[in-house]
Short mmCIF file of C-alpha atoms in Angstrom, two decimals:
data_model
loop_
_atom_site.label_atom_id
_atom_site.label_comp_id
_atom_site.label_asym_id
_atom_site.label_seq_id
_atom_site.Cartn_x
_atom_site.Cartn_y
_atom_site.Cartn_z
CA UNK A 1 0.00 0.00 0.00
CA UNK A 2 1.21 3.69 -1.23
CA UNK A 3 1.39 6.05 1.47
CA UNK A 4 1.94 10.13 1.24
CA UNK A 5 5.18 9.75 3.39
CA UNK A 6 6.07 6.89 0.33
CA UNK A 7 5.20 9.72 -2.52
CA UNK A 8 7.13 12.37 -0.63
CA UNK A 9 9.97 10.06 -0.61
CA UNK A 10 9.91 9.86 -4.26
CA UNK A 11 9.40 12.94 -5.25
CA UNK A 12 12.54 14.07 -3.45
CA UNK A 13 14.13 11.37 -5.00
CA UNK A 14 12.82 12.21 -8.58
CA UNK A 15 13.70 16.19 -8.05
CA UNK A 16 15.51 17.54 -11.11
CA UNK A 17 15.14 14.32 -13.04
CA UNK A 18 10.95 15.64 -14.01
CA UNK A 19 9.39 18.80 -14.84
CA UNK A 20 7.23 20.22 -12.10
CA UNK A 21 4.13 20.97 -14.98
CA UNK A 22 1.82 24.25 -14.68
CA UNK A 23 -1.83 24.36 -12.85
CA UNK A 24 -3.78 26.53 -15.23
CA UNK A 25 -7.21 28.30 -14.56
CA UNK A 26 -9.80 27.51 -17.09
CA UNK A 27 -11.70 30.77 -17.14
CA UNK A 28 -14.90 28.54 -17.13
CA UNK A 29 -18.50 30.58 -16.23
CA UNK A 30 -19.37 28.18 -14.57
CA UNK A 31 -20.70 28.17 -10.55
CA UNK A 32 -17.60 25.55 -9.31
CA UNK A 33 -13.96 27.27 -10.10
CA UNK A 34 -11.64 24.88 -12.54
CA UNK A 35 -8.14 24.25 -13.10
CA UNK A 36 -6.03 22.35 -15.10
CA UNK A 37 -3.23 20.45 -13.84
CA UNK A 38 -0.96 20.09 -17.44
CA UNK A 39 0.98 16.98 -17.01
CA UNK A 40 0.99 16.51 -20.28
CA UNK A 41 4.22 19.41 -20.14
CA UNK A 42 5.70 16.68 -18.69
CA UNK A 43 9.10 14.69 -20.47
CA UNK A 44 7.51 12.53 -23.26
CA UNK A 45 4.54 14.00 -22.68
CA UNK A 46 3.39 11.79 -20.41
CA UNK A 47 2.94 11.82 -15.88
CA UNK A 48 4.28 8.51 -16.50
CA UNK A 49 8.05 9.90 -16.27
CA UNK A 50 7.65 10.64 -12.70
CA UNK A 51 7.13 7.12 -11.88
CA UNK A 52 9.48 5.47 -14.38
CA UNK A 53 12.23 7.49 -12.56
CA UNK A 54 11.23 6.39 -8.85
CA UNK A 55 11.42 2.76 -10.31
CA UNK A 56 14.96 3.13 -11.99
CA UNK A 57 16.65 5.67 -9.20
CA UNK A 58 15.39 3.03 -6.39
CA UNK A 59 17.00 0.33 -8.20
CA UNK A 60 20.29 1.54 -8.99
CA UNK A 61 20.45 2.74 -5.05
CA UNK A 62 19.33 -0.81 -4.27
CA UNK A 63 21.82 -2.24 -6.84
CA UNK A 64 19.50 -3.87 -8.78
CA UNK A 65 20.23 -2.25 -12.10
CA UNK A 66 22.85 -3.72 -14.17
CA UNK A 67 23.90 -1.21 -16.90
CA UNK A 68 24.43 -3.61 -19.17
CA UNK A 69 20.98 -5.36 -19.37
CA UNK A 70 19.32 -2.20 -17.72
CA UNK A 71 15.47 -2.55 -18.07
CA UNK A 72 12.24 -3.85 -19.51
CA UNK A 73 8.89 -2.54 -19.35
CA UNK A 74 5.45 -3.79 -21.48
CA UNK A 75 3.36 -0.76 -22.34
CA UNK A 76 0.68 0.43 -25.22
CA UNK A 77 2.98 3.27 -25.71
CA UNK A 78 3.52 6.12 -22.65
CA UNK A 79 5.19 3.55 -19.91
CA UNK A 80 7.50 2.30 -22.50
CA UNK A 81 8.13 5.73 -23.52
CA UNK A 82 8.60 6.90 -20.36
CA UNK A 83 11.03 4.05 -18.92
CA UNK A 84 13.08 4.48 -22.31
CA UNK A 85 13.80 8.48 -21.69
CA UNK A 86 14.15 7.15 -18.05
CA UNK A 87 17.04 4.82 -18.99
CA UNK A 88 18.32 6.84 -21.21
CA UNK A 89 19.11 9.67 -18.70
CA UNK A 90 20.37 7.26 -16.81
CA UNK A 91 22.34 5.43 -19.13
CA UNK A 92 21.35 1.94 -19.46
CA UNK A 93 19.42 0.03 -22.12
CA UNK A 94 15.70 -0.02 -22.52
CA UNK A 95 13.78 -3.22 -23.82
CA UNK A 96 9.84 -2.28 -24.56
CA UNK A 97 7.50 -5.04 -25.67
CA UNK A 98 4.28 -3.35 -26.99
CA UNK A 99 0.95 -4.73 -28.50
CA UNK A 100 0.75 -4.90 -31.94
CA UNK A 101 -2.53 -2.30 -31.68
CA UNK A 102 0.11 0.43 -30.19
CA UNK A 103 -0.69 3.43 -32.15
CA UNK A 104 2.03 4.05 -34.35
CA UNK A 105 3.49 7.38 -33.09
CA UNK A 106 3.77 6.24 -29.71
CA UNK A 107 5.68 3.09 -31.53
CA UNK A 108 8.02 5.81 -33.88
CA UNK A 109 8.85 7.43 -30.71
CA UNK A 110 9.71 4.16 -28.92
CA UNK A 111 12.55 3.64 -32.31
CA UNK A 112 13.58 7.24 -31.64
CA UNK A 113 14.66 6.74 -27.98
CA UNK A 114 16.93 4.36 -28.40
CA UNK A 115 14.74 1.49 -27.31
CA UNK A 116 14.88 -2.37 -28.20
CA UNK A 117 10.80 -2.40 -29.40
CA UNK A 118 8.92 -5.96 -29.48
CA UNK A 119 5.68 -5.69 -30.92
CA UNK A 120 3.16 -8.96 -30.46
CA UNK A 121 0.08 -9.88 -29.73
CA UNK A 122 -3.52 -7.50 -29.57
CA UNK A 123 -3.54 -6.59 -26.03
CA UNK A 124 -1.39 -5.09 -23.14
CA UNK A 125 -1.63 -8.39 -21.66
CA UNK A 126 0.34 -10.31 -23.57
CA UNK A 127 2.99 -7.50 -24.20
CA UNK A 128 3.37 -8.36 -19.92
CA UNK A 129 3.21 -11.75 -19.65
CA UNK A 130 6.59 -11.23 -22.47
CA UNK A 131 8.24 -8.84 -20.74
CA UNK A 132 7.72 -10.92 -17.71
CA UNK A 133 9.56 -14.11 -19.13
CA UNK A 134 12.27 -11.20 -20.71
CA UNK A 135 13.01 -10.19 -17.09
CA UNK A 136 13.29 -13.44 -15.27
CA UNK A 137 15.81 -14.92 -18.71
CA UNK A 138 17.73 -11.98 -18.45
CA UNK A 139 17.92 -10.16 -14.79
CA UNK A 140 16.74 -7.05 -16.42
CA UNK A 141 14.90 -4.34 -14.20
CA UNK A 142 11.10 -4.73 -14.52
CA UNK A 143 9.08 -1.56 -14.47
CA UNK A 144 5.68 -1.97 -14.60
CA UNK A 145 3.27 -0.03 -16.09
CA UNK A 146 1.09 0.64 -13.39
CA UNK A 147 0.95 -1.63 -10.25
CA UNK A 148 4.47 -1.37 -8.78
CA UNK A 149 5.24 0.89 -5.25
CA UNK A 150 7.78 2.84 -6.61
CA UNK A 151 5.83 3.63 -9.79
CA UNK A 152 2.65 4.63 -7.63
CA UNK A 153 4.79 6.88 -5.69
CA UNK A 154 6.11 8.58 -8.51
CA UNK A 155 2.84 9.30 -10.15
CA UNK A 156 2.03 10.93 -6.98
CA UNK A 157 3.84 13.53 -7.47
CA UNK A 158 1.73 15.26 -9.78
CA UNK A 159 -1.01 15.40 -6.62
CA UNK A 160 2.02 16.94 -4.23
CA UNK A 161 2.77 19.86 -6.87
CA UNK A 162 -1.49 20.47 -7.15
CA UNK A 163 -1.49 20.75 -3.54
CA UNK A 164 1.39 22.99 -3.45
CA UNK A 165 -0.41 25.45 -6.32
CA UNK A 166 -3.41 25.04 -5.36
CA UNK A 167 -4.31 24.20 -1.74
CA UNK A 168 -8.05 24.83 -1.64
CA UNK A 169 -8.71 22.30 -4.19
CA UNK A 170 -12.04 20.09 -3.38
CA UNK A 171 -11.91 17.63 -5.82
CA UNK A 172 -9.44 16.26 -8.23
CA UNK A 173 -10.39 14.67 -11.26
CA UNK A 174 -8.00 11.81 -13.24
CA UNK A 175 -8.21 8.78 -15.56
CA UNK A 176 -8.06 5.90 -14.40
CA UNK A 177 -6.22 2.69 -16.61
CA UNK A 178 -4.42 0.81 -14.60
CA UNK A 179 -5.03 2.48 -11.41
CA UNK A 180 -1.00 4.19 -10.87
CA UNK A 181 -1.50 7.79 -11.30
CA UNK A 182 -5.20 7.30 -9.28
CA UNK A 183 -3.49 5.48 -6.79
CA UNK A 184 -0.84 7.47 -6.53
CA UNK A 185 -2.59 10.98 -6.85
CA UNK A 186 -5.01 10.24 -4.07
CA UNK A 187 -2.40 8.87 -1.36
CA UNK A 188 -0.86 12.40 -1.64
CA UNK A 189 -3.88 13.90 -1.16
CA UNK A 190 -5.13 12.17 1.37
CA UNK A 191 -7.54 13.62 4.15
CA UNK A 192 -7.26 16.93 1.89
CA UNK A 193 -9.16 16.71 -0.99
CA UNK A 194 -11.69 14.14 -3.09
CA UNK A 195 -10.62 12.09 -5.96
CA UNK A 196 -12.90 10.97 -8.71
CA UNK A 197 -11.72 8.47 -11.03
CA UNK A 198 -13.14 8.86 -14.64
CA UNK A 199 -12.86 5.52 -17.07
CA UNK A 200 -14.23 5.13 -20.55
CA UNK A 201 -17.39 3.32 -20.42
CA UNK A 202 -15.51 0.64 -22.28
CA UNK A 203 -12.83 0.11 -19.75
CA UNK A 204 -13.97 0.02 -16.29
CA UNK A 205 -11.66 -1.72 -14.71
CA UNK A 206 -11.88 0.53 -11.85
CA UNK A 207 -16.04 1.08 -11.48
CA UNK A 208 -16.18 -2.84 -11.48
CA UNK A 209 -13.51 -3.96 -9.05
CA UNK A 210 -15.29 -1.73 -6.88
CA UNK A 211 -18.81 -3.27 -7.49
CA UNK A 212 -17.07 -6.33 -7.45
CA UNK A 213 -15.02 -5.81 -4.21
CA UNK A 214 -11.81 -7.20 -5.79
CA UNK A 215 -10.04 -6.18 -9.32
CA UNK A 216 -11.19 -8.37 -11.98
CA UNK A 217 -10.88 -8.77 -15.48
CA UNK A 218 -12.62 -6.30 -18.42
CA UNK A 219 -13.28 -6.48 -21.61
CA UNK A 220 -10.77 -3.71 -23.21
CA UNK A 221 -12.12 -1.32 -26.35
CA UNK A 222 -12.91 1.87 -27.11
CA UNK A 223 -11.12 5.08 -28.42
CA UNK A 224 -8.71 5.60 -25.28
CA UNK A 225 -7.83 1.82 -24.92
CA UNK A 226 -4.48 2.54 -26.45
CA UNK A 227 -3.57 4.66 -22.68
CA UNK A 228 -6.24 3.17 -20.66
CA UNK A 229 -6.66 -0.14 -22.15
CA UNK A 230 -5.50 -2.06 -18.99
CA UNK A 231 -7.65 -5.37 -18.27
CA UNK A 232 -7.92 -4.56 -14.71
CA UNK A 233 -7.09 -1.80 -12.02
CA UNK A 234 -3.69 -2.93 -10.03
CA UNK A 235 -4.10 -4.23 -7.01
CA UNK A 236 -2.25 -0.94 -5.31
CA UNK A 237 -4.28 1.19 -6.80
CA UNK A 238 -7.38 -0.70 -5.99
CA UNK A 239 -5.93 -1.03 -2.22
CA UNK A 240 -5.27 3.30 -2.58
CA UNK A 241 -8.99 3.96 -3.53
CA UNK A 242 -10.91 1.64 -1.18
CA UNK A 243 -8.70 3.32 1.57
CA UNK A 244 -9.01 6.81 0.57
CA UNK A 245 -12.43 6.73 -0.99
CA UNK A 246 -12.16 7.37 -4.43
CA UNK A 247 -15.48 7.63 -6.07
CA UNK A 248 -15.74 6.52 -9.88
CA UNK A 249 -17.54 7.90 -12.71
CA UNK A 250 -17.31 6.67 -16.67
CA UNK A 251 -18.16 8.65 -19.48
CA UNK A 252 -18.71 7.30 -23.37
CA UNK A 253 -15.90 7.38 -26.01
CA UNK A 254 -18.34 10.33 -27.86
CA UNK A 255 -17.72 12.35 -24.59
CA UNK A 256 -14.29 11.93 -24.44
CA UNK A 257 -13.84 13.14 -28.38
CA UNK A 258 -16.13 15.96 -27.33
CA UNK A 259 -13.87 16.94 -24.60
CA UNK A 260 -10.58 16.18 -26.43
CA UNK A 261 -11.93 19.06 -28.77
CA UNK A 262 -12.97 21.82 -26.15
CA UNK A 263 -9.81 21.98 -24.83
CA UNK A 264 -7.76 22.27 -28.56
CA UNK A 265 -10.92 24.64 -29.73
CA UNK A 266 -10.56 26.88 -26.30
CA UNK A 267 -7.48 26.14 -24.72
CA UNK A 268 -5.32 25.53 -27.05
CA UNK A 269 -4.31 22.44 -25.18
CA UNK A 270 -3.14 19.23 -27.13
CA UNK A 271 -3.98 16.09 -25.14
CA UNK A 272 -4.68 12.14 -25.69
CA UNK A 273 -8.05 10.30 -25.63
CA UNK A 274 -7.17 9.02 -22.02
CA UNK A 275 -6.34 12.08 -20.95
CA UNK A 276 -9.47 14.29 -22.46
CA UNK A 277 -11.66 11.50 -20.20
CA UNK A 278 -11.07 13.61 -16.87
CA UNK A 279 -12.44 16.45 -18.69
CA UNK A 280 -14.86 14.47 -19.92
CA UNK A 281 -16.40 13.59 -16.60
CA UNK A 282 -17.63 17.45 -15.96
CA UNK A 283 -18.92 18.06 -19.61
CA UNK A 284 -21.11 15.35 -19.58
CA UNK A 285 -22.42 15.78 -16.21
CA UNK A 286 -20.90 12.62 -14.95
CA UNK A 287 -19.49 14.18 -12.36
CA UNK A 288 -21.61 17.64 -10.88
CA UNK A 289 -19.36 19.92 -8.77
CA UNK A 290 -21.18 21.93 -6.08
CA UNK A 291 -21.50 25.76 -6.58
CA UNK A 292 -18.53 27.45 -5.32
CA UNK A 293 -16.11 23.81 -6.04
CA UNK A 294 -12.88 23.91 -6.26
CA UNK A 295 -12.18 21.27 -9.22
CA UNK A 296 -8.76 20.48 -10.75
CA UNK A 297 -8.80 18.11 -13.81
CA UNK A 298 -5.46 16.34 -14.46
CA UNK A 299 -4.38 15.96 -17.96
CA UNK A 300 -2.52 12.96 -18.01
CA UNK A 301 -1.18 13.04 -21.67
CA UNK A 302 -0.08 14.62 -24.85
CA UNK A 303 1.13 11.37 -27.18
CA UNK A 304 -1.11 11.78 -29.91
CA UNK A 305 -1.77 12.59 -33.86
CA UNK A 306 -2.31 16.45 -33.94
CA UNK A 307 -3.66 14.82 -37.43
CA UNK A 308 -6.51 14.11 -35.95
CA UNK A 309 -7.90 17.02 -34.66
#
């Protein structure tokens, strides 16, 4: 279990190796006051730096990292890229195995890092269970995508800098994949402010391992499967939002294009499907902030086709 002492600890340990990203007011007319936390400023364009960083800088203090066969992560696309700037800065070699669905910049950036890319099979699943068998063959470093301590920890970070910026805030709003930057988000904030988790209708692994009591397996689809595609919330993260109460919400892949728009149309803000789901949440009234609110919506993400807009 992720505590706030364990996400202090990392961010201390991650200091000058991440960006601490801008909180930005919205401007909205609306009764509740919003703000954007941009994590998607972050290196790669992704929160998921913070936590490859914690994983890597633990294990070379530990000794566990051998520069020679350095690391090995399974990701649709932002943990690999992460972990391969990661080891990179840090001078070791990256191995990513990815699914052969991994949208194809994410992939081209994954060649441009440096990175030793395996592509295979049509889910993140069996990217794991490959990277898995890679890391017990070889002694490499495994970094998971999501459901690790240090990787929780590191996410957290991002809800230590929102707290430091903007210490009224009510309720924080994130998406919620595998559960790391949810987990991780709401143990720094804990006893200080509400988190709502916001999945695509079409991947809740989240919504139903609370139903259920336990995480359990999804079916994985959708528009934002390629970010938050995981087939069920990690067990830390699960453990982080029964503790803390984290309440869930989904919202439809239409809502989640709509609010991928708004924020190029009025913000001028580039983000990810995954990412445009927070937002999604208060556009289509899946989650109703009191009058007078204080709301900050984390955007988790930039790795996408500017094409597409």
């Amino acid at each position: 279990m992720v505590t706030r002492e364990e996400v202090e600890a990392a961010y201390s340990r991650t200091a000058g190796w991440v960006r601490h990203t801008p909180v930005a007011e919205s401007g909205n007319q609306e009764p509740y006051h919003l703000w954007f936390k941009c994590e998607f400023m972050q290196h790669t364009g992704t929160f998921k730096a913070r936590g490859a960083f914690n994983r890597l800088l633990t294990a070379r203090e530990n000794g566990e990292l051998n520069p020679e066969i350095g690391i090995v992560v399974a990701s649709g696309g932002n943990a690999g890229l992460a972990n391969a700037y990661a080891a990179s800065k840090l001078g070791v070699p990256a191995t990513v195995f990815v699914p052969e669905a991994a949208p194809a910049t994410k992939v081209h950036k994954l060649f441009a890092s440096g990175a030793r890319v395996v592509q295979g099979g049509s889910e993140y699943a069996e990217a794991y269970a490959a990277a898995v068998k890679f890391a017990e063959e070889t002694g490499a470093v495994y970094c998971h995508a999501y459901d690790q301590p240090e990787i929780v920890a590191g996410a957290g970070g991002v809800g230590l800098e929102l707290l430091d910026e903007l210490p009224d805030v009510d309720t924080i709003l994130v998406a919620v994949g595998g559960g790391g930057l949810m987990g991780g988000i709401a143990a720094a904030v804990e006893g200080r402010a509400h988190v709502v988790g916001v999945e695509p209708e079409t991947v809740p692994t989240l919504h139903t391992a609370l139903a259920k009591g336990e995480p359990v397996d999804v079916a994985v689809s959708g528009i934002a499967a390629d970010s938050l595609g995981a087939r069920r919330i990690g067990e830390i993260g699960f453990g982080v939002a029964r503790r803390t109460g984290v309440q869930s919400v989904l919202v439809s892949d239409e809502d989640i294009v709509q609010a991928r728009r708004k924020l190029w149309e009025e913000y001028r803000m580039v983000v990810e499907h995954g990412a445009a789901a927070a937002y999604a949440a208060l556009l289509s009234g899946a989650y109703v902030p009191k009058d007078g609110e204080t709301v900050a919506v984390i955007l988790c993400g930039a790795n996408t086709d500017p094409a597409h807009f």
